[in-house]
CSV table of C-alpha atoms in Angstrom, one decimal:
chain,number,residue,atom,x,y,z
A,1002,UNK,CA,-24.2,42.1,-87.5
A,1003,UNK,CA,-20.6,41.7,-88.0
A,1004,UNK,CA,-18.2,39.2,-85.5
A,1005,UNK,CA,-17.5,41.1,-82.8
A,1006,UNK,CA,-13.5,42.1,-82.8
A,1007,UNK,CA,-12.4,40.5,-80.0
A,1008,UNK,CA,-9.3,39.0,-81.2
A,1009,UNK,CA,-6.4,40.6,-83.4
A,1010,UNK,CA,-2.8,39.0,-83.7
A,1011,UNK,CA,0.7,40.8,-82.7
A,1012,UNK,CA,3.9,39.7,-84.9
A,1013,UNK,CA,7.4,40.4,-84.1
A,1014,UNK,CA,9.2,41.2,-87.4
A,1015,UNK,CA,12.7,39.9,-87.2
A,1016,UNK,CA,13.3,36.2,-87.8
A,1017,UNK,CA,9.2,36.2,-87.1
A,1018,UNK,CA,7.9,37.8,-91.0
A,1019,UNK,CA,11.5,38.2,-92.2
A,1020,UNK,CA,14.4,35.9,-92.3
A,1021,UNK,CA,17.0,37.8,-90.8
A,1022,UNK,CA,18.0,36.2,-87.6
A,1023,UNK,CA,21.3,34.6,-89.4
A,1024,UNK,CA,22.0,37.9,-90.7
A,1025,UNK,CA,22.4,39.4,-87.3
A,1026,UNK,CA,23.6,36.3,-85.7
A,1027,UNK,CA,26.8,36.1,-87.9
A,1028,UNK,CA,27.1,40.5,-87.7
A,1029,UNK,CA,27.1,40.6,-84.1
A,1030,UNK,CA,29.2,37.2,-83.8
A,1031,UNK,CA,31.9,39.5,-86.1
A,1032,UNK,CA,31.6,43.0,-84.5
A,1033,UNK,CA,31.9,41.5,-81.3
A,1034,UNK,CA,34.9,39.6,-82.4
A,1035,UNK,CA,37.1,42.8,-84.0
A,1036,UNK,CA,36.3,44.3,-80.7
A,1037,UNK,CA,37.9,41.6,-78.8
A,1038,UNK,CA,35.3,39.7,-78.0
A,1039,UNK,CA,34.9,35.8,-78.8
A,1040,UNK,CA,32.0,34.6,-78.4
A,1041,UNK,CA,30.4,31.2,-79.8
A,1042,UNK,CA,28.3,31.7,-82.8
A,1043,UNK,CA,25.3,29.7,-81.3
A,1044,UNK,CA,25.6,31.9,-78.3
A,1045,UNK,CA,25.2,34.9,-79.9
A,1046,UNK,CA,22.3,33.2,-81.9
A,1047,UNK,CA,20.5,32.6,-78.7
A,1048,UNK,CA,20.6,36.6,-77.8
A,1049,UNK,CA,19.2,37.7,-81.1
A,1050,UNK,CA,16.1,39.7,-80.4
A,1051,UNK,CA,17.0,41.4,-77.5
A,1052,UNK,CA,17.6,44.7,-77.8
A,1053,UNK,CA,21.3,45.8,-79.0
A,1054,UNK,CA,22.5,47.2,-75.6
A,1055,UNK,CA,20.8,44.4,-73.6
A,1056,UNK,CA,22.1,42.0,-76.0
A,1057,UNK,CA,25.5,43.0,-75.1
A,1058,UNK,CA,24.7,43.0,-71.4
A,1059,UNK,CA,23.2,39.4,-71.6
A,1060,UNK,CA,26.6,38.3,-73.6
A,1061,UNK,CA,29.1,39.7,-72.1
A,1062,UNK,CA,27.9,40.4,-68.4
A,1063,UNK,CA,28.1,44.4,-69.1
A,1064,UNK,CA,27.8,46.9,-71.8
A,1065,UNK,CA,31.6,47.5,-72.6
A,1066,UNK,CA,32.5,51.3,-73.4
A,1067,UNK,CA,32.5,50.9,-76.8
A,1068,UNK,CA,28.8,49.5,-77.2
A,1069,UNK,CA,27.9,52.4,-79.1
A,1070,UNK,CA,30.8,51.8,-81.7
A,1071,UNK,CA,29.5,48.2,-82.1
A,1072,UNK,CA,25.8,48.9,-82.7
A,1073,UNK,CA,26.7,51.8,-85.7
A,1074,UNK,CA,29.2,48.4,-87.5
A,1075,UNK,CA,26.1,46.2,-86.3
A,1076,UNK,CA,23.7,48.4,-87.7
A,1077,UNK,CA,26.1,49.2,-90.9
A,1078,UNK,CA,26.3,45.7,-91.8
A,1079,UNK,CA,22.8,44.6,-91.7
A,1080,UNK,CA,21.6,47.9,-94.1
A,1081,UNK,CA,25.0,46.2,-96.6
A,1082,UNK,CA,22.8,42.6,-96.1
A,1083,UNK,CA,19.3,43.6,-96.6
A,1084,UNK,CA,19.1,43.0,-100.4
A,1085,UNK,CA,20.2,39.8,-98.8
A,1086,UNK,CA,17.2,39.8,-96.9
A,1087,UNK,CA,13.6,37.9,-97.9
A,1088,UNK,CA,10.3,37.4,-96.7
A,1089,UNK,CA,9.9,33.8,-93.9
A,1090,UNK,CA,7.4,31.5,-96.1
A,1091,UNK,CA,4.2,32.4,-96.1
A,1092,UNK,CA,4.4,35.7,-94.0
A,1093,UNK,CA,2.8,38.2,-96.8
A,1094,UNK,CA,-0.1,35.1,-97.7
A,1095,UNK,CA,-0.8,35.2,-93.7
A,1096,UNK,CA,-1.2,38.9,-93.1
A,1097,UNK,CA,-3.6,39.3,-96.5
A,1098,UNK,CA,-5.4,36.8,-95.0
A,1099,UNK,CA,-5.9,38.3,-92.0
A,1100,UNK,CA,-6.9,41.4,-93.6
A,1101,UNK,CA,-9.7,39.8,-95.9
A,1102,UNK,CA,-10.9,38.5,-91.9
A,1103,UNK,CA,-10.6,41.7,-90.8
A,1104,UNK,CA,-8.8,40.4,-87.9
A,1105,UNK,CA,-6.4,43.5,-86.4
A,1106,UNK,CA,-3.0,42.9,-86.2
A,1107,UNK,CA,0.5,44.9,-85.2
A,1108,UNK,CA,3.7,44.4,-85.6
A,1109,UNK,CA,5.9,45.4,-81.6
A,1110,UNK,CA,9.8,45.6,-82.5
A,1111,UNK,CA,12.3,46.8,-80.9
A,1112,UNK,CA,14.0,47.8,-84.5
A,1113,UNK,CA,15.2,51.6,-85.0
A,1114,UNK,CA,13.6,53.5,-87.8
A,1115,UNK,CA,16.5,52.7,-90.4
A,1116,UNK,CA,16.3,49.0,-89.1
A,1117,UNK,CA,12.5,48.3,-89.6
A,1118,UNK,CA,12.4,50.4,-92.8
A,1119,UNK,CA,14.7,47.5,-94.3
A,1120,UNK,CA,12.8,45.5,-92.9
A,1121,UNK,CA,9.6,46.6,-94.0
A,1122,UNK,CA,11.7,46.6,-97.4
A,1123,UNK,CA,12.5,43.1,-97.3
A,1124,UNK,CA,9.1,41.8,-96.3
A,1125,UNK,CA,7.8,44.2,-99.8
A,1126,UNK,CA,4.9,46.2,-98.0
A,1127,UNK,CA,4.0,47.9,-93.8
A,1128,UNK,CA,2.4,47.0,-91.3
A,1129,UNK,CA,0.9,49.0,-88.1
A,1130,UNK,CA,4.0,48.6,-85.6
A,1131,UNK,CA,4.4,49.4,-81.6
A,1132,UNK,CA,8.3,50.9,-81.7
A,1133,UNK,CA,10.2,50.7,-78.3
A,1134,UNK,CA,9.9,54.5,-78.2
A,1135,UNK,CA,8.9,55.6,-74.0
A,1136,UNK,CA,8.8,51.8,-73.5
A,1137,UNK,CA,11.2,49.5,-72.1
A,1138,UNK,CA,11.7,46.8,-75.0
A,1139,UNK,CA,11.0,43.0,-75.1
A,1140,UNK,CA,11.2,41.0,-73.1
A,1141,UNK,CA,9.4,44.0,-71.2
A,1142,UNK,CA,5.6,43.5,-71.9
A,1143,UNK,CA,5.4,47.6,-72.5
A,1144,UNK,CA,5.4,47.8,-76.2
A,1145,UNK,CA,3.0,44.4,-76.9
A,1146,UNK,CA,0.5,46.1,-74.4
A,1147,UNK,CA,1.0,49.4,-76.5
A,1148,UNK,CA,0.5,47.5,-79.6
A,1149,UNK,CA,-3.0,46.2,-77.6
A,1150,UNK,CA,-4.1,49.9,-77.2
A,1151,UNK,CA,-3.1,50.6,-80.7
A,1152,UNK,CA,-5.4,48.2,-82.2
A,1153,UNK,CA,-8.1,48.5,-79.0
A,1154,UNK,CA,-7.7,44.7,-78.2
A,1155,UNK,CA,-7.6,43.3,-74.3
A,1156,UNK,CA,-4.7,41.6,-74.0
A,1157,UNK,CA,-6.0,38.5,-73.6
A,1158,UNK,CA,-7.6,38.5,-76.9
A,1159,UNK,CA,-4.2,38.8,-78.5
A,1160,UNK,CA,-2.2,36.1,-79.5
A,1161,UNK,CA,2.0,37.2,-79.7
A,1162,UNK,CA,3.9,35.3,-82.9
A,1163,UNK,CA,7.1,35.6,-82.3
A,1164,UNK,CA,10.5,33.4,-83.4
A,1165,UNK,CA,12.4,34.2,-80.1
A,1166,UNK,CA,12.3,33.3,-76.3
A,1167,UNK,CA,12.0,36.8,-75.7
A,1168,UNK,CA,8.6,37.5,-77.6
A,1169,UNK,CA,7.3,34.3,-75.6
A,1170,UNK,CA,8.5,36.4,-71.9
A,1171,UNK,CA,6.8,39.6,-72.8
A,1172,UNK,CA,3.7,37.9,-74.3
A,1173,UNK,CA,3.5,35.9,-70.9
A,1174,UNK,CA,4.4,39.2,-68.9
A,1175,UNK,CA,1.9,41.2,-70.6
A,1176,UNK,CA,-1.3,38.4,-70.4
A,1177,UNK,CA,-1.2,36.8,-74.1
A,1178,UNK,CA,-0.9,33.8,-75.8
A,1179,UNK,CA,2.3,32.9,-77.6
A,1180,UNK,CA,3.0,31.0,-80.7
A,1181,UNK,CA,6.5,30.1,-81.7
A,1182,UNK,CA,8.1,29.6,-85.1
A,1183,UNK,CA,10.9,27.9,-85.7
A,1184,UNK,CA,12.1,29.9,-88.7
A,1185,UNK,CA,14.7,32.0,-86.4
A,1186,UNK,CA,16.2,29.1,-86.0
A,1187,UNK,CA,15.4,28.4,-82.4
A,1188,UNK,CA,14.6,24.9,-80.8
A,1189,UNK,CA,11.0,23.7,-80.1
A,1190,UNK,CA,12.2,23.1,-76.1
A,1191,UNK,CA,13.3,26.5,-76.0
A,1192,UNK,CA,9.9,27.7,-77.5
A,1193,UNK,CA,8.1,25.8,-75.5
A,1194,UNK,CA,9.8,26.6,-72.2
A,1195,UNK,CA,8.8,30.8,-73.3
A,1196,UNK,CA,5.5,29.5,-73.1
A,1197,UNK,CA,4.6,28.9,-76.6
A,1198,UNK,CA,0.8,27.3,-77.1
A,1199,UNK,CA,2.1,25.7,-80.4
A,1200,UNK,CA,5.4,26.0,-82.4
A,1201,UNK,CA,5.2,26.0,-86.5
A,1202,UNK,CA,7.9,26.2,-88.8
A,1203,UNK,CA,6.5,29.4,-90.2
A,1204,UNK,CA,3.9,31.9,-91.1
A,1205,UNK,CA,2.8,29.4,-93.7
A,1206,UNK,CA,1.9,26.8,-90.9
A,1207,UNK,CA,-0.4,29.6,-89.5
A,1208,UNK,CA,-2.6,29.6,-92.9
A,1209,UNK,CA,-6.5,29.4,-91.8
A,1210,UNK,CA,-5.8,29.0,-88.4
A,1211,UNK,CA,-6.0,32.6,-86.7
A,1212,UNK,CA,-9.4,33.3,-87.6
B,1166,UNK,CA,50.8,-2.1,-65.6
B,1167,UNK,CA,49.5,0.2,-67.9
B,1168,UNK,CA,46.0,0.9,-68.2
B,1169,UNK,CA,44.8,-1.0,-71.5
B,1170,UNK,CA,44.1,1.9,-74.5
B,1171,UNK,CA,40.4,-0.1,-75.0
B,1172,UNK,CA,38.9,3.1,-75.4
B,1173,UNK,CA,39.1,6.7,-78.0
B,1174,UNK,CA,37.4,9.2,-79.4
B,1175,UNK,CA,36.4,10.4,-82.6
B,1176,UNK,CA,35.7,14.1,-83.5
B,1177,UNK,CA,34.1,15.5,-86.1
B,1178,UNK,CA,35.5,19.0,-87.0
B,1179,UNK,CA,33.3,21.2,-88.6
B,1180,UNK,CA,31.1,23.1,-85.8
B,1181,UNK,CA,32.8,20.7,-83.3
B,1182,UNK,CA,36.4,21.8,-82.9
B,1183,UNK,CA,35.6,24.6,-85.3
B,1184,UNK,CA,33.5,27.7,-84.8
B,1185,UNK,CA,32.4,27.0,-88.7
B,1186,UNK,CA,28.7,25.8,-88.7
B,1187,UNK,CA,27.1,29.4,-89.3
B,1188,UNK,CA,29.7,30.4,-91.9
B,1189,UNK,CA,28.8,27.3,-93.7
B,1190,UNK,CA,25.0,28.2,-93.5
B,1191,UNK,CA,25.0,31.5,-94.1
B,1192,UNK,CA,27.8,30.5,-97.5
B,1193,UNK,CA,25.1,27.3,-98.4
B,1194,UNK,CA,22.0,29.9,-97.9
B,1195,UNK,CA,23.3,32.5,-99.9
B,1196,UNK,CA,24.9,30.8,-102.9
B,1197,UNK,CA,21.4,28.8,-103.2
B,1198,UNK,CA,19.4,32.4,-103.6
B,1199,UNK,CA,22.0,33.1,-105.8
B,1200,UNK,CA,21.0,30.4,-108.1
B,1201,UNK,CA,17.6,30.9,-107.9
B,1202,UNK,CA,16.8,28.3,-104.7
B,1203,UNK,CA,15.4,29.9,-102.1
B,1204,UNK,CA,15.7,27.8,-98.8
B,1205,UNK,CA,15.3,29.7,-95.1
B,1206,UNK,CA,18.3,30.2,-93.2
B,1207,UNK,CA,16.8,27.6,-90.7
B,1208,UNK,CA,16.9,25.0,-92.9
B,1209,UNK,CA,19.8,25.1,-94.3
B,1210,UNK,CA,21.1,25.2,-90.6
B,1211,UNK,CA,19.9,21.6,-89.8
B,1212,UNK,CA,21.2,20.1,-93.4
B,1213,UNK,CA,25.4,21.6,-92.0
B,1214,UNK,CA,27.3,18.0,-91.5
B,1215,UNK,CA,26.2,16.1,-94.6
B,1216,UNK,CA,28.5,16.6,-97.6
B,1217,UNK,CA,28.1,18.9,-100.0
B,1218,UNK,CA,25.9,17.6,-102.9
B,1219,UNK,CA,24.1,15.5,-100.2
B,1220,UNK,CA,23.3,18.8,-98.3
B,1221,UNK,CA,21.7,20.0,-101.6
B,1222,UNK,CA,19.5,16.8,-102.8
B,1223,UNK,CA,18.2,16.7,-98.7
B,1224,UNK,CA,17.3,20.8,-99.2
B,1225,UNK,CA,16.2,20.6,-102.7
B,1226,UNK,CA,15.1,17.1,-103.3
B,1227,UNK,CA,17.4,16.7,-106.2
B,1228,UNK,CA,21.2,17.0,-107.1
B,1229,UNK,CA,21.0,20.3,-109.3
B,1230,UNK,CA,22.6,20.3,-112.4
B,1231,UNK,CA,24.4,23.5,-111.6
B,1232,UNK,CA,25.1,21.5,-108.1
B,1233,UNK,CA,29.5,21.9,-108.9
B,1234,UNK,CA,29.2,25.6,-109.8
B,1235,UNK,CA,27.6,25.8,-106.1
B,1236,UNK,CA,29.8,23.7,-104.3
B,1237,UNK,CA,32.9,25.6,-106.3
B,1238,UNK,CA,31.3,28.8,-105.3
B,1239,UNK,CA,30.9,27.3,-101.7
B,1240,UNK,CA,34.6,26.7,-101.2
B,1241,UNK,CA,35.5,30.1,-102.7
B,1242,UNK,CA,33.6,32.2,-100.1
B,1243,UNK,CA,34.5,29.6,-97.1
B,1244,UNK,CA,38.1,29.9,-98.1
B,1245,UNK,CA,37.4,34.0,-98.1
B,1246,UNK,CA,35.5,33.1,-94.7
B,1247,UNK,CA,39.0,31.2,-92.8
B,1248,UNK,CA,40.4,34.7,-91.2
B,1249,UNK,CA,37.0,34.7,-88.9
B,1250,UNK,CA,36.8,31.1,-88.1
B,1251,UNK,CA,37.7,30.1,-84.3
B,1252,UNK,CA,38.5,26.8,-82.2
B,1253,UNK,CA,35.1,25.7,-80.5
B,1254,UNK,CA,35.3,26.6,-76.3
B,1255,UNK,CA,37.9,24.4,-75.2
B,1256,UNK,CA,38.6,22.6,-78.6
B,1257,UNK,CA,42.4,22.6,-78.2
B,1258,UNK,CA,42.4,22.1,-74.2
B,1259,UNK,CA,41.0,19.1,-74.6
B,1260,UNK,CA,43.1,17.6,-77.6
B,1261,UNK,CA,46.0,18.3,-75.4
B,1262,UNK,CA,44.6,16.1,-72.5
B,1263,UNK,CA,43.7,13.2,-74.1
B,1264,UNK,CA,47.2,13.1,-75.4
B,1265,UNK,CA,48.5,13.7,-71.9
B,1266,UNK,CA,46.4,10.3,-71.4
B,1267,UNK,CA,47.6,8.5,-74.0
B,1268,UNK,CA,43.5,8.0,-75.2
B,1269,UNK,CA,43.7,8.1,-78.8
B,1270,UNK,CA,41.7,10.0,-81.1
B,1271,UNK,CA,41.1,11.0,-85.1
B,1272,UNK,CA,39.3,13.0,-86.5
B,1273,UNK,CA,36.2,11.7,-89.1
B,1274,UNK,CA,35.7,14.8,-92.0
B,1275,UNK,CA,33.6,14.9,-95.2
B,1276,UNK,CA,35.7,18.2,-95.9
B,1277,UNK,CA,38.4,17.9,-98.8
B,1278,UNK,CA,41.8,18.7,-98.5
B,1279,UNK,CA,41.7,22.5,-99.2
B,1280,UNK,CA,38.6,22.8,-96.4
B,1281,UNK,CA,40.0,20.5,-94.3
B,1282,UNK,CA,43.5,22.3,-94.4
B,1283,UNK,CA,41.5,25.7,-93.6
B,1284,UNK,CA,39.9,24.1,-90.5
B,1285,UNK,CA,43.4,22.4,-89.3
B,1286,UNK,CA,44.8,26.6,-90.1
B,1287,UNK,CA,41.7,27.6,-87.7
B,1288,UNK,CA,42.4,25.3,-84.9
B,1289,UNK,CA,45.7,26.4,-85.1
B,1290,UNK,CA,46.8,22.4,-85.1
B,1291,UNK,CA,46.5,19.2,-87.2
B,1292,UNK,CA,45.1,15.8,-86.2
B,1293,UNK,CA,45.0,12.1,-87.5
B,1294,UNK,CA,41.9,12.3,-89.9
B,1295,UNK,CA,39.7,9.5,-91.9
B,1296,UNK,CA,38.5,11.7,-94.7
B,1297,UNK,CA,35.8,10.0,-97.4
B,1298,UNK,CA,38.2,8.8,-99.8
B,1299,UNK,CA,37.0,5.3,-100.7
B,1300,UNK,CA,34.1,5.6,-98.4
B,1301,UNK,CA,30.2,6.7,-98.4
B,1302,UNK,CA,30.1,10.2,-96.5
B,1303,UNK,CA,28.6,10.5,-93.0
B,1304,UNK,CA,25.7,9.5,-92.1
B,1305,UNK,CA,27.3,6.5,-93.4
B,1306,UNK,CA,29.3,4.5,-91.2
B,1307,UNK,CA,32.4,3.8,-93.1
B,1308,UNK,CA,34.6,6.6,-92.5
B,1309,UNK,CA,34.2,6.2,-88.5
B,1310,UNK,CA,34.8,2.5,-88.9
B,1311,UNK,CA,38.0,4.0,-91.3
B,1312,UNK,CA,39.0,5.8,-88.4
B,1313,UNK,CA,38.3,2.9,-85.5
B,1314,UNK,CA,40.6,1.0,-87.8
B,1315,UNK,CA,43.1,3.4,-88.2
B,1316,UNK,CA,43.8,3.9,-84.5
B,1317,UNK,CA,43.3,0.3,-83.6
B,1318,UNK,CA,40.3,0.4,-81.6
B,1319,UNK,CA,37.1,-1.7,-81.8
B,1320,UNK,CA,34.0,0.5,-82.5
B,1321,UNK,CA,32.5,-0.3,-79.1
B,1322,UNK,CA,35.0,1.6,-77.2
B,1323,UNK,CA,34.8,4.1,-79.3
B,1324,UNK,CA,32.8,7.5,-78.4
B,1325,UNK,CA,32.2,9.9,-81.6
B,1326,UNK,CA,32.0,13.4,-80.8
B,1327,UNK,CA,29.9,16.0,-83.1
B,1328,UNK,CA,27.4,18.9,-83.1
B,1329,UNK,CA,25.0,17.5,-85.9
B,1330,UNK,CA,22.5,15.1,-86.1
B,1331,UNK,CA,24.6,13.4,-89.0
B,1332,UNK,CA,27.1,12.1,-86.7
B,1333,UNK,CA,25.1,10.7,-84.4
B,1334,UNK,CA,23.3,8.7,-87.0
B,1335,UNK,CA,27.1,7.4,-88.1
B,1336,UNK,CA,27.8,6.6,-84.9
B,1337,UNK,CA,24.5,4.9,-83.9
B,1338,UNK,CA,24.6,2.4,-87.4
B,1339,UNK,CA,29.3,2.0,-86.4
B,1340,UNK,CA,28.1,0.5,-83.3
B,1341,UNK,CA,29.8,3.8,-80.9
B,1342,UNK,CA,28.3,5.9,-78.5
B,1343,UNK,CA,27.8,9.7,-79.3
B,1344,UNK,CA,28.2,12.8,-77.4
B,1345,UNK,CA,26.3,15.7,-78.5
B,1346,UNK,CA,27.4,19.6,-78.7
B,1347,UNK,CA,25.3,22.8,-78.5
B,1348,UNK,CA,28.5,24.4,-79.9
B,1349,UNK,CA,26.9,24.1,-83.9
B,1350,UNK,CA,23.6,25.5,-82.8
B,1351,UNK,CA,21.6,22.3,-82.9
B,1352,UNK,CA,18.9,22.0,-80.5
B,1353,UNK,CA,19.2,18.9,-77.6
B,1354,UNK,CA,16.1,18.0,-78.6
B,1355,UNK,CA,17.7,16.9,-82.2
B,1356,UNK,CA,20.9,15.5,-80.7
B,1357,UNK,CA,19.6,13.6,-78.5
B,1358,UNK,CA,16.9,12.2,-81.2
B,1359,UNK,CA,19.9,11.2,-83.2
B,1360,UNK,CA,21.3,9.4,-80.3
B,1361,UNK,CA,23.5,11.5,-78.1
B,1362,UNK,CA,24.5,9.9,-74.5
B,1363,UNK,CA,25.4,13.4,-73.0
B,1364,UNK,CA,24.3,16.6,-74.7
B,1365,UNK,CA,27.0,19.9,-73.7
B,1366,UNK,CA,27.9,22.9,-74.9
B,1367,UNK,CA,31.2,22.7,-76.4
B,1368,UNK,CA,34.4,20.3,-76.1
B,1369,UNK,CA,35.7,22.5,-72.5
B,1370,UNK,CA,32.5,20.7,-71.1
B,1371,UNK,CA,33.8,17.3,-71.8
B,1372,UNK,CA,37.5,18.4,-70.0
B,1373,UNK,CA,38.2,15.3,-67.5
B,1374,UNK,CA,35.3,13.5,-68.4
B,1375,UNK,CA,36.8,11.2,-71.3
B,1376,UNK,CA,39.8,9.5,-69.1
């Protein structure tokens, strides 16, 4: 009789199974700066994740008028950097051997169809995803608990990978386990304060241990 | 009588009165793909501070031999970078109050003249420097003991002021205390491993606090 399927694994994409969180970092530090608005590049490192509008909001205490101006340059630029744009180590090796241990697994983003098509690009091959589409996005727990139903797995047999505070709020808000890696760039304090079980550098680290 | 000027500061310029850190890493990351070394952006994040062929043997474990090419190509796309590079929060605030209290200060910079002169061009200001001529880069002690000496103040009442790891490590083997910044995107975790008395955000944070 085979295992029973009780567990599966949810990955965010950006910074999480592609390196890409400098790449928006340093776009949204400029965009924001030819619209007038200066704002620290670590700052703007520390938003990356969020959702463009609530990005904005969390930056700049609003969403100016002109936030749809900034996310067409934001989103301009990053389709100009994805030959740029590689695999985190290890991230293909982890999800082929998740396959051969037929352990379920989605990717939740909160990426427009242009955005995780590069994406998917970048990292050479698809995955099953949860969009943000009728959901509210991370750090909402909506679309990991739509990703859940999409691969029939009770929350709390899902464990969230993500490279971001954010994935570690909605994994807490929607009952899962969250592991943090450090290849977005993002402290282990930080990761640890979003709740993160263990922090690893990257997908690599995660190698025989997700089974 | 006057106060006796027992006590200065040293700053480090790059990601600490400049806004440069994820230029540099985004420059460092790219021009390393381009010659066939692939390193994450996170990485090449924490090796920002240490001079440039220093930078590569700590990423690479070895001095390339195409390691001038990159450095050449390096300094082309910084130079092509300078029009987007900003003062830190408060970088030039609080330059102008030490001088308003007579507390020296110099500046300690692995940069060469041409970077050095496009960080000066950012800050919109020059200031006493102790460059690497004659002496071992940071994390080597010798250009903040260059720069102790050249304002006339013994290393223990001096405080060196930085956002990498690098120069608290300089500062910890020169015998001064160090004050660590967010502003280059280095965890407090890291600074204050390296040595850091006070961890803030940028050089506003420090404004009346260095008197």
């Amino acid at each position: 009789m085979a295992k029973p399927a009780q567990h599966g694994v949810l990955f965010d994409i950006d910074g999480t199974l592609v390196d890409s969180v400098y790449q928006h970092a340093r776009i949204w530090h400029d965009v924001l700066a030819d619209h007038g608005y200066e704002v620290p590049h670590w700052k703007v490192h520390r938003a990356i994740g969020l959702p463009s509008e609530r990005l904005m909001s969390w930056l700049l205490g609003k969403v100016p008028s002109d936030s749809e101006a900034m996310i067409a340059e934001h989103d301009a630029a990053f389709k100009e950097s994805a030959p740029r744009l590689r695999p985190t180590p290890g991230a293909l090796a982890l999800l082929e051997e998740l396959e051969r241990g037929e352990i379920p697994f989605c990717a939740v983003t909160s990426a427009g169809d242009e955005t995780r098509q590069i994406l998917f690009g970048a990292l050479g091959r698809e995955l099953p995803y949860s969009g943000d589409k009728g959901h509210s996005p991370k750090p909402n727990p909506s679309p990991l608990l739509a990703a859940a139903n999409r691969i029939d797995i009770e929350p709390s047999g899902l464990v969230m990978i993500g490279d971001a505070i954010w994935d570690g709020e909605a994994a807490r808000r929607a009952g899962m386990h969250f592991i943090g890696l450090r290849c977005g760039g993002t402290s282990d304090a930080l990761l640890e304060q979003a709740g993160a079980i263990w922090v690893e550098d990257a997908p690599r680290d995660l190698m025989g241990r997700l089974a």
